[in-house]
Short mmCIF file of C-alpha atoms in Angstrom, two decimals:
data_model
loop_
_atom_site.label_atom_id
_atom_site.label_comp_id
_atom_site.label_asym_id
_atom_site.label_seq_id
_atom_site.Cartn_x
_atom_site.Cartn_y
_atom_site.Cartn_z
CA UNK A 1 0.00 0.00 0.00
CA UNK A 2 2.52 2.23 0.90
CA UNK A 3 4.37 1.78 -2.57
CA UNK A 4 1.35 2.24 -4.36
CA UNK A 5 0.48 5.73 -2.35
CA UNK A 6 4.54 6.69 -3.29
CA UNK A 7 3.50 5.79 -6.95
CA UNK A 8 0.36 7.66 -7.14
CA UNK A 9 2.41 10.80 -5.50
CA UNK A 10 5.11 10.48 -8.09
CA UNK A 11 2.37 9.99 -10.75
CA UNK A 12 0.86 13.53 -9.13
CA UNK A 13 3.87 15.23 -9.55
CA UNK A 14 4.48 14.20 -12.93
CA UNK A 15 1.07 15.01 -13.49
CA UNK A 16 1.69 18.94 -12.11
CA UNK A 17 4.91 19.24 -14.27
CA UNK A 18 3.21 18.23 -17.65
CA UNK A 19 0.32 20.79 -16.45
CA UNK A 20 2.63 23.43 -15.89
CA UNK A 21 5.22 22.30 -19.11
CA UNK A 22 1.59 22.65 -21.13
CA UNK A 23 0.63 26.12 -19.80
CA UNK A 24 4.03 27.27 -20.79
CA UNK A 25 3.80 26.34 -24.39
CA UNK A 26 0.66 27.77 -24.86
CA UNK A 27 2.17 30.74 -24.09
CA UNK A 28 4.57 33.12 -26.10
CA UNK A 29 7.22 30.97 -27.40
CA UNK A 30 10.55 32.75 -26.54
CA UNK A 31 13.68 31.76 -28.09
CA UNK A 32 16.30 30.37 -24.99
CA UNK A 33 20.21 30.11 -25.04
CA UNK A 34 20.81 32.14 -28.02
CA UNK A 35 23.09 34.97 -28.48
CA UNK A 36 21.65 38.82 -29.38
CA UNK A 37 23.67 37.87 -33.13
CA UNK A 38 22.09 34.66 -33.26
CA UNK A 39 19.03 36.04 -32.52
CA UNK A 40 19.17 38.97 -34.74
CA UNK A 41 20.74 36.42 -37.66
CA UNK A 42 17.27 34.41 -36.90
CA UNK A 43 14.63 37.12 -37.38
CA UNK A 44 16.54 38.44 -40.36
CA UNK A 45 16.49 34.87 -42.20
CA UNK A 46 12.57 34.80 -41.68
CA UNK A 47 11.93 37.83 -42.70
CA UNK A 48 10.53 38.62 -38.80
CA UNK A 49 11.13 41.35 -36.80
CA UNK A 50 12.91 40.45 -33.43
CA UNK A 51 10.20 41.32 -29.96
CA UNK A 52 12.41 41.85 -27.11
CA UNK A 53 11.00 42.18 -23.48
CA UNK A 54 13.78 43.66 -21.59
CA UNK A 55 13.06 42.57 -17.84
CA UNK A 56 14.85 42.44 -14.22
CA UNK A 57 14.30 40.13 -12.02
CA UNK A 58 13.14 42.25 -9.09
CA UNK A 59 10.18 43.96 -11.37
CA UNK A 60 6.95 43.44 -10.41
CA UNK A 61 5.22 44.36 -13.53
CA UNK A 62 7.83 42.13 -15.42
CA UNK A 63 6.90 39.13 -13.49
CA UNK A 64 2.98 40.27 -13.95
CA UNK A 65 3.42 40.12 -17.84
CA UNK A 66 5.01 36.63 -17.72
CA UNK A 67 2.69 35.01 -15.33
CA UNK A 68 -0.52 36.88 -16.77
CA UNK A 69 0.14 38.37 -20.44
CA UNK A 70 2.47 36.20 -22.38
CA UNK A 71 0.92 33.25 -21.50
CA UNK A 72 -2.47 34.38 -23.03
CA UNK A 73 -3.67 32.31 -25.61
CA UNK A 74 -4.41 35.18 -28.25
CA UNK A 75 -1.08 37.00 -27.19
CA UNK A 76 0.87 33.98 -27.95
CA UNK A 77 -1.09 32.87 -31.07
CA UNK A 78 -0.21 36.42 -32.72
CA UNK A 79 3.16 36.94 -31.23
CA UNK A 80 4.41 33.13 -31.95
CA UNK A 81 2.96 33.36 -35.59
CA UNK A 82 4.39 37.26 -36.52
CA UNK A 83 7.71 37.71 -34.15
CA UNK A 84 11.21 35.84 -33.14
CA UNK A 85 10.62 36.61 -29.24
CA UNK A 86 13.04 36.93 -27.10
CA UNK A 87 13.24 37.96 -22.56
CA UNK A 88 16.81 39.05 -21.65
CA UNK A 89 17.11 40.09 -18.30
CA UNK A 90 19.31 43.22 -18.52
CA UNK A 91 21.63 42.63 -15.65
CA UNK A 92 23.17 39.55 -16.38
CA UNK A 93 24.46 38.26 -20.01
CA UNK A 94 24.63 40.44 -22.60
CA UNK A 95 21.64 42.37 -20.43
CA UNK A 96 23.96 45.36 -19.99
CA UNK A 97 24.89 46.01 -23.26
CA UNK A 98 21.67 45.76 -24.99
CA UNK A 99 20.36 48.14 -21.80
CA UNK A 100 22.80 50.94 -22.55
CA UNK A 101 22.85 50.24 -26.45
CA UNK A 102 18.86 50.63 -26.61
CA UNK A 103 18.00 53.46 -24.12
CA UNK A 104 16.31 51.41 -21.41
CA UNK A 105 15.38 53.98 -18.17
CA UNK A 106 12.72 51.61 -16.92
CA UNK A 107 11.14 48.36 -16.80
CA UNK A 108 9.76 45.98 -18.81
CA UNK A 109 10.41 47.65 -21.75
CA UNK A 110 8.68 46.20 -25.05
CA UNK A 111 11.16 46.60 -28.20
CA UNK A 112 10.54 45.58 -31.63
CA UNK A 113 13.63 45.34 -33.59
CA UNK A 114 14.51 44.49 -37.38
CA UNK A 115 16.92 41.94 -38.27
CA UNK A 116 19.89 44.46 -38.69
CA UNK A 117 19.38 45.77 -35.09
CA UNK A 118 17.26 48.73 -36.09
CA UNK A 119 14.69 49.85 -33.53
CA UNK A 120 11.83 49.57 -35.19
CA UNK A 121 8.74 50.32 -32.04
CA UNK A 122 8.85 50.54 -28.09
CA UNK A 123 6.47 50.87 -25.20
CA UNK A 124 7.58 51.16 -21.59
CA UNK A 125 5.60 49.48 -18.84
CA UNK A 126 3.18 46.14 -18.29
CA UNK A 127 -0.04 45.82 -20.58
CA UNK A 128 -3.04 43.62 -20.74
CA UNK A 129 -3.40 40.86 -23.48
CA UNK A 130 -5.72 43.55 -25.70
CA UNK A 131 -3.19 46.32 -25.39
CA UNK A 132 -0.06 43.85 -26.14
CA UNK A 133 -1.83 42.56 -28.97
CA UNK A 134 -2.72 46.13 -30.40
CA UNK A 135 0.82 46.95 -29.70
CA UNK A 136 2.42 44.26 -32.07
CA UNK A 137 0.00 45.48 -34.52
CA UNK A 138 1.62 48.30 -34.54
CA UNK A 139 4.88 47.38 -34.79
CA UNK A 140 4.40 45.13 -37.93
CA UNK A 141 2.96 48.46 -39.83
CA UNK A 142 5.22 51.13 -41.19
CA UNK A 143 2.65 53.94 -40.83
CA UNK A 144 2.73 53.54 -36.83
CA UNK A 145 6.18 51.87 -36.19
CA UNK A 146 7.16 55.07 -33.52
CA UNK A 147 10.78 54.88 -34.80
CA UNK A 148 9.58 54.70 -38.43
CA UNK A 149 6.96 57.73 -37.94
CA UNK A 150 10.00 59.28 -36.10
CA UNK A 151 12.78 59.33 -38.82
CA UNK A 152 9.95 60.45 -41.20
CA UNK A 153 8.98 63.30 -38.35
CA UNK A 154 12.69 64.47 -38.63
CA UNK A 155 13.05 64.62 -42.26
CA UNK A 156 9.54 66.94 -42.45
CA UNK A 157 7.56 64.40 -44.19
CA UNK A 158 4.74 64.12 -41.86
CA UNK A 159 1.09 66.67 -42.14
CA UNK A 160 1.14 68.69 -38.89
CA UNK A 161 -1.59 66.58 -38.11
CA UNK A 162 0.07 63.70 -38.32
CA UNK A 163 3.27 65.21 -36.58
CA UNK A 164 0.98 66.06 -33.81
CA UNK A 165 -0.19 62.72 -33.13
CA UNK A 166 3.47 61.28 -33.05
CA UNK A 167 4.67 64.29 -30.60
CA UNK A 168 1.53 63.28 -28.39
CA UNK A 169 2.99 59.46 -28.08
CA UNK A 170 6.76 60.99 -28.24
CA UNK A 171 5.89 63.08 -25.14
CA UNK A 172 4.43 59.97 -23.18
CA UNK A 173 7.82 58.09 -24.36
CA UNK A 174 9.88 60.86 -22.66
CA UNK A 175 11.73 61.34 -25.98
CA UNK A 176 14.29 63.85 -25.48
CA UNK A 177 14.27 64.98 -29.51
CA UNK A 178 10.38 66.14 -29.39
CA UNK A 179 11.10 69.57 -29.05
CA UNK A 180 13.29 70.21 -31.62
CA UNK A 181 12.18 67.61 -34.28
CA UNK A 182 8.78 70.41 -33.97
CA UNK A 183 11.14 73.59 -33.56
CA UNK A 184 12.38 72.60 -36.67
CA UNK A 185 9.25 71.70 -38.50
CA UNK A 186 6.89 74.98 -37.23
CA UNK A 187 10.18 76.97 -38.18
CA UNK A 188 10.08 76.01 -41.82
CA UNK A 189 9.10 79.12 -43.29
CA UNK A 190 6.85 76.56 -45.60
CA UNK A 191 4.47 75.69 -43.06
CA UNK A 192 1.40 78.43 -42.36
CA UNK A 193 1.09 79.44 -38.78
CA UNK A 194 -2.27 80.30 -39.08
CA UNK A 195 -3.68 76.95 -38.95
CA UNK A 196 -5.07 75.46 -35.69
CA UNK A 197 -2.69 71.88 -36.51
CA UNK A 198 0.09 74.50 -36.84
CA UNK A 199 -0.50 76.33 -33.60
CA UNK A 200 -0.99 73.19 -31.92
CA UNK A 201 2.56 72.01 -32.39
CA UNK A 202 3.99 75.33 -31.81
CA UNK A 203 2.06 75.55 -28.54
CA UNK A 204 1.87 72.50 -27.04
CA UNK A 205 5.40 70.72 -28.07
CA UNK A 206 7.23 73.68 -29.43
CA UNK A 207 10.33 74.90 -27.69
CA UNK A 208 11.04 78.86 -28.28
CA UNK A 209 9.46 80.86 -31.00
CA UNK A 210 12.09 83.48 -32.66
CA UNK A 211 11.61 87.13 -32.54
CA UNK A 212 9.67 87.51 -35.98
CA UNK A 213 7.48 84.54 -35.23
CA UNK A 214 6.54 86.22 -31.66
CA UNK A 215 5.79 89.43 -33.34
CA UNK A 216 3.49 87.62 -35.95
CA UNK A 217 1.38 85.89 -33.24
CA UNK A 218 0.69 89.24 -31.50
CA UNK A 219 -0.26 90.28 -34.81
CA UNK A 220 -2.35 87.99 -34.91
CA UNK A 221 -3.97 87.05 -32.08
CA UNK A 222 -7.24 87.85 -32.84
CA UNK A 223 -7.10 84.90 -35.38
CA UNK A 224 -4.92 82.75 -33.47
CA UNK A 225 -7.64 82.99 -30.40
CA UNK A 226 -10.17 81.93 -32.77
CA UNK A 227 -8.76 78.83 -34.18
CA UNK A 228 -6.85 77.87 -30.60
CA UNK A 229 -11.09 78.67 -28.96
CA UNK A 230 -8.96 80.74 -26.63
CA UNK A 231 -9.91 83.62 -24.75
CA UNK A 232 -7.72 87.06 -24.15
CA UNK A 233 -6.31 85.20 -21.01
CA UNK A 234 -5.78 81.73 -22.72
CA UNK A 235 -3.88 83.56 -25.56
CA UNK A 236 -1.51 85.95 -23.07
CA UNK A 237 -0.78 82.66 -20.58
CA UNK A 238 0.65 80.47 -23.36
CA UNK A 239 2.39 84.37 -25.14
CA UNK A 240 3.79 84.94 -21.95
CA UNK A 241 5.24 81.03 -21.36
CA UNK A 242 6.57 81.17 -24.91
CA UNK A 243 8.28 84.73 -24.03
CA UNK A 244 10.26 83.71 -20.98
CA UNK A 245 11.24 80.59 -23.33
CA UNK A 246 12.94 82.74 -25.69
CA UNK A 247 14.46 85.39 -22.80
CA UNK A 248 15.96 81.89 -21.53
CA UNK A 249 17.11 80.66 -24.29
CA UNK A 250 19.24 84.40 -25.48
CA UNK A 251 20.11 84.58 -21.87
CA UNK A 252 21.70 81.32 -21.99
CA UNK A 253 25.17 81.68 -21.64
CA UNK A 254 26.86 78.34 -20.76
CA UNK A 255 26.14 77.51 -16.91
CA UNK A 256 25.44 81.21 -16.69
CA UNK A 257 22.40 83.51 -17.22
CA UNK A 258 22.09 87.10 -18.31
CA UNK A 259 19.56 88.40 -16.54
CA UNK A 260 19.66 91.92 -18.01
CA UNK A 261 19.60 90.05 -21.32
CA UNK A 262 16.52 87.53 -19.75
CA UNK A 263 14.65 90.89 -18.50
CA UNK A 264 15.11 92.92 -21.95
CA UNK A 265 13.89 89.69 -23.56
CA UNK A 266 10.65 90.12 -21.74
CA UNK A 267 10.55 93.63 -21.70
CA UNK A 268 9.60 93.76 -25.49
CA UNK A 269 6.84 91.17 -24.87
CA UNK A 270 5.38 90.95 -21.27
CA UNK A 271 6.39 94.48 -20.16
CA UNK A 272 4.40 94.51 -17.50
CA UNK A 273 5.54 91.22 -15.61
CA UNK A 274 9.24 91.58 -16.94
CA UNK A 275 10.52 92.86 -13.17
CA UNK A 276 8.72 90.19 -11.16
CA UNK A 277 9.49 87.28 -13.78
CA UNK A 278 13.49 88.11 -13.99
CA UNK A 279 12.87 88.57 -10.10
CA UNK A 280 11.57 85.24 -9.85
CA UNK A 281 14.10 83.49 -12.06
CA UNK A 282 17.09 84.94 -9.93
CA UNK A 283 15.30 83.14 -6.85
CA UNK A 284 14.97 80.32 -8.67
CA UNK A 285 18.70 79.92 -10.51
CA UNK A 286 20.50 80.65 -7.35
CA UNK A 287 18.79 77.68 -5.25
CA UNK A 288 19.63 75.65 -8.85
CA UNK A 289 23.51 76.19 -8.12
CA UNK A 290 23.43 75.82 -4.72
CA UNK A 291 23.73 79.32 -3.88
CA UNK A 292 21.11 78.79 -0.97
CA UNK A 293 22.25 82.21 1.03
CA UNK A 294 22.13 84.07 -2.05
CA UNK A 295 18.72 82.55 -2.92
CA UNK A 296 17.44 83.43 0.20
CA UNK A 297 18.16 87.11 0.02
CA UNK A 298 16.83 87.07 -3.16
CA UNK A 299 13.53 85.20 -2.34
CA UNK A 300 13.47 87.76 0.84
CA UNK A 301 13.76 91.09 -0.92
CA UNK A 302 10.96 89.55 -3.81
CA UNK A 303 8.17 89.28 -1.27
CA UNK A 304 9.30 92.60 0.07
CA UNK A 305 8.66 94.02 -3.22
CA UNK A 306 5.70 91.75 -3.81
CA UNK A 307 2.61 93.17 -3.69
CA UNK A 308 4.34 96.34 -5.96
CA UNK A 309 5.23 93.42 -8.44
CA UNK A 310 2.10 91.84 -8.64
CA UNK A 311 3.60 88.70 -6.87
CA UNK A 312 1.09 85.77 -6.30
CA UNK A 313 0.88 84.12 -3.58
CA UNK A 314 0.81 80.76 -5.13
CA UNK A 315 4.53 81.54 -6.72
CA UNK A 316 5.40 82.53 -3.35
CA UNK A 317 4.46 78.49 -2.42
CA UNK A 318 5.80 77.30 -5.69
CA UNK A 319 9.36 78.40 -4.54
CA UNK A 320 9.32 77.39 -0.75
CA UNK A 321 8.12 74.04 -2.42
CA UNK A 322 10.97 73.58 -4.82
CA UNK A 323 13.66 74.72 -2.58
CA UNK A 324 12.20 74.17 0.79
CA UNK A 325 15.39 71.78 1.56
CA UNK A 326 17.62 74.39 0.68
CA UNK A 327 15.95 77.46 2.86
CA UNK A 328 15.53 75.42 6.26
CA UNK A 329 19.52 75.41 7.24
CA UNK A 330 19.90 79.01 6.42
CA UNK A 331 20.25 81.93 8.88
CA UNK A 332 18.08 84.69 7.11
CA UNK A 333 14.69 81.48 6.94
CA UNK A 334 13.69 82.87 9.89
CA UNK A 335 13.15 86.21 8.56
CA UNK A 336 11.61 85.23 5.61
CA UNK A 337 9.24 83.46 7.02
CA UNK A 338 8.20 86.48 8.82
CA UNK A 339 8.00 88.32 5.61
CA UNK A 340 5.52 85.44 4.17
CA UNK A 341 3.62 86.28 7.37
CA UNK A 342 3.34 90.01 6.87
CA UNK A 343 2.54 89.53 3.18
CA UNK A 344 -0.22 91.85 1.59
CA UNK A 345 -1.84 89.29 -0.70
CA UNK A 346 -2.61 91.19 -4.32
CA UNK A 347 -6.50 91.84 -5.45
CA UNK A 348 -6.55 88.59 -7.45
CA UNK A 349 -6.06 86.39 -4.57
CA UNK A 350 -8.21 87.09 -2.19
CA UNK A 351 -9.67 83.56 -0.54
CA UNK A 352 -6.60 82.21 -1.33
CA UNK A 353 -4.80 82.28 2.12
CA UNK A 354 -4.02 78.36 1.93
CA UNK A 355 -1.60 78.76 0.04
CA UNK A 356 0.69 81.06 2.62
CA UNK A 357 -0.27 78.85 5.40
CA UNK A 358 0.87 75.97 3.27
CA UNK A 359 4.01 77.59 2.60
CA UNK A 360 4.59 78.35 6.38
CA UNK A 361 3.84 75.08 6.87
CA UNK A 362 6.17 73.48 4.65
CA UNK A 363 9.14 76.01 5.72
CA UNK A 364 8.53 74.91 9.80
CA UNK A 365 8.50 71.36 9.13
CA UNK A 366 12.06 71.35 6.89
CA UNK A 367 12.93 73.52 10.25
CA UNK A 368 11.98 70.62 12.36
CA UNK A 369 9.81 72.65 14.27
CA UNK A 370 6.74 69.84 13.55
CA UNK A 371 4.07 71.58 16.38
CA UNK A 372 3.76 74.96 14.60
CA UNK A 373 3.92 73.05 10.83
CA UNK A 374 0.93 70.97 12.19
CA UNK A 375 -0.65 74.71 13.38
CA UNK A 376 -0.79 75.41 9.67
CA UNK A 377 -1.44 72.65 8.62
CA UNK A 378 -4.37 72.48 10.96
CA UNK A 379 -5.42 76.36 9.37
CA UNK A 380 -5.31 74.59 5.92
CA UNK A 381 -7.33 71.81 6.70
CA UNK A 382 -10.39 74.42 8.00
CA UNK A 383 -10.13 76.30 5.31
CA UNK A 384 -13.09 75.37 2.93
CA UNK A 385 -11.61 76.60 -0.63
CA UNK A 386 -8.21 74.82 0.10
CA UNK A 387 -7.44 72.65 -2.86
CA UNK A 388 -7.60 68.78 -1.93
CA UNK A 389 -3.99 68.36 -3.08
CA UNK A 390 -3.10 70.51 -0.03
CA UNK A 391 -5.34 69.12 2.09
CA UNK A 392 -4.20 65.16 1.85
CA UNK A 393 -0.12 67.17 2.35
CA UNK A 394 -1.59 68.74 5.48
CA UNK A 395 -3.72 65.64 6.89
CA UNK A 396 0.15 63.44 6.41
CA UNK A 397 1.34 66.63 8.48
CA UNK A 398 -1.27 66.27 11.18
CA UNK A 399 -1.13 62.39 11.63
CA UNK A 400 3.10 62.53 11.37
#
């Protein structure tokens, strides 16, 4: 009896591996113990482009596509019948080296590759069986191959249309060459500028608009506003963003910045804000070097001028946000904090104290003075029109 119970547990276990061995083959077929060449020399001889998921062992959506994605029946029927696939953990093997050669930041990322090494189409992070599928769909067509679409985007062969829709994935990609592959294209003194496809790439992926192009929108804006559905204060917000673009950009001087050059920049097109934005970016640029004394003084004498300048109190929050770290140590904190205090908000924020208390709070708590950053914190949480982004800060305040 006892044999035949060791029997029917070896039978069981047997039974468990040919299970498991049969749930792995219906899965995406990956190619095992072959070299990047080898595997490169493979999809070129059948005419296949190479899918690569480029994993770690320690990431959780990387395990969450093997257990749950590739072993889908409909993922493996279309990626088994149109790919050479291929898992290469990138810290071990030639990992590494494909890793750096390829761009990989994060994990899994999804490559599609051609059969001379050519990066064909990538998407970063774990799908779902419908959204993998959809993806290799994509890769096998020229028209949406992101690469492909790319070159084509660079060599000014695309519609603005179609240019926008590529920036749109491009900026969810984090591709550093957006900017300037539409800088280029908006700058083409071919391309009208008075067409809403137009405007949207200048606008929303653009980098800096040159002198003559800034003076044409202003020319313009009546037309611009109409095509862009914008009113006055839609147009001057994005006029004034592109401005300070293009004072930053001739102001650039190395490591350096010219801030008579940035200020006479803005002077010709935001006259009004010029002061308080150069103001603002001195503040800013000396906590960005690590000039945390200097950017103290600075931040110090702009609320002094504030209310002269126009200076919101939101901006005031935006910088003891950013730099809050860098203010705490210093000796003068303690007296700008008592200038945020004193503080004459301007006309257009009235009802909008939550944003100095947040600010106050912020500044005590880098100070390590907890029981007065919990007293504002306390103010913020009573106060009705706070935001709920401030609120949930304030509440991790409160309960430590």
């Amino acid at each position: 009896m006892k044999l035949i119970k060791l029997i029917k547990q070896a039978l069981g276990a047997m039974l468990l591996m040919l299970v498991a061995h049969s749930s792995f083959a219906e899965g995406i077929t990956f190619q095992e113990n072959k070299t990047w060449k080898e595997l490169l020399t493979m999809a070129k001889k059948e005419h296949k482009i190479l899918f690569l998921d480029a994993y770690t062992t320690w990431c959780g959506p990387c395990k969450y596509l093997q257990r749950n994605v590739f072993t889908h029946g409909d993922v493996a029927t279309y990626y088994n019948a149109n790919f050479i696939n291929a898992a290469i953990d990138m810290e071990k093997g030639e990992g590494p080296t494909i890793a750096e050669n390829f761009g990989v930041t994060a994990y899994p990322t999804l490559f599609f590759i051609d059969g001379d090494g050519k990066l064909l189409h990538k998407s970063v992070g774990a799908l779902e069986a419908p959204e993998l599928i959809a993806l290799g769909k994509e890769a096998v067509d020229p028209a949406k191959q992101y690469y492909t679409v790319k070159a084509k985007a660079a060599a000014g062969q695309l519609s603005a249309s179609a240019l926008a829709a590529w920036a749109a994935k491009a900026e969810q990609m984090e591709d550093k060459d957006v900017e300037k592959i539409i800088t280029d294209y908006v700058n083409n003194p071919a391309h009208n500028w008075l067409s809403k496809d137009v405007l949207t790439l200048v606008f929303d992926y653009g980098g800096a608009i040159p002198d003559e192009k800034m003076a044409y929108l202003l020319k313009n804006k009546a037309q611009v506003k109409t095509l862009m559905q914008w009113t006055d204060e839609d147009f001057d917000a994005e006029f004034k963003r592109k401005a300070t673009l293009l004072a930053f950009d001739k102001a650039s001087k190395g490591e350096t910045l010219d801030f008579d050059i940035y200020k006479s920049t803005l002077t010709k097109y935001i006259p009004k804000e010029a002061e308080l934005e150069t103001r603002k970016v001195k503040v800013k640029y000396a906590f960005i070097n690590k000039k945390n004394e200097n950017g103290v003084k600075e931040f110090i004498s702009l609320v002094n001028d504030g209310t002269a300048l126009n200076l919101k109190i939101y901006d005031v929050a935006s910088i003891v946000i950013d730099n809050a770290e860098g203010i705490a140590p210093e000796e003068q904190s303690t007296a700008l904090i008592d200038k945020i205090k004193a503080y004459k908000l301007i006309a257009d924020d009235a009802g909008k104290e939550y944003y100095r208390n947040f600010a106050l709070m912020v500044l005590y708590y880098y100070k390590e003075d907890k029981d007065t950053a919990k007293q504002y914190a306390e103010k913020i949480k009573a106060d009705p029109d706070a935001p709920e982004n401030l609120t949930n800060v304030a509440d991790k305040v409160i309960n430590g």
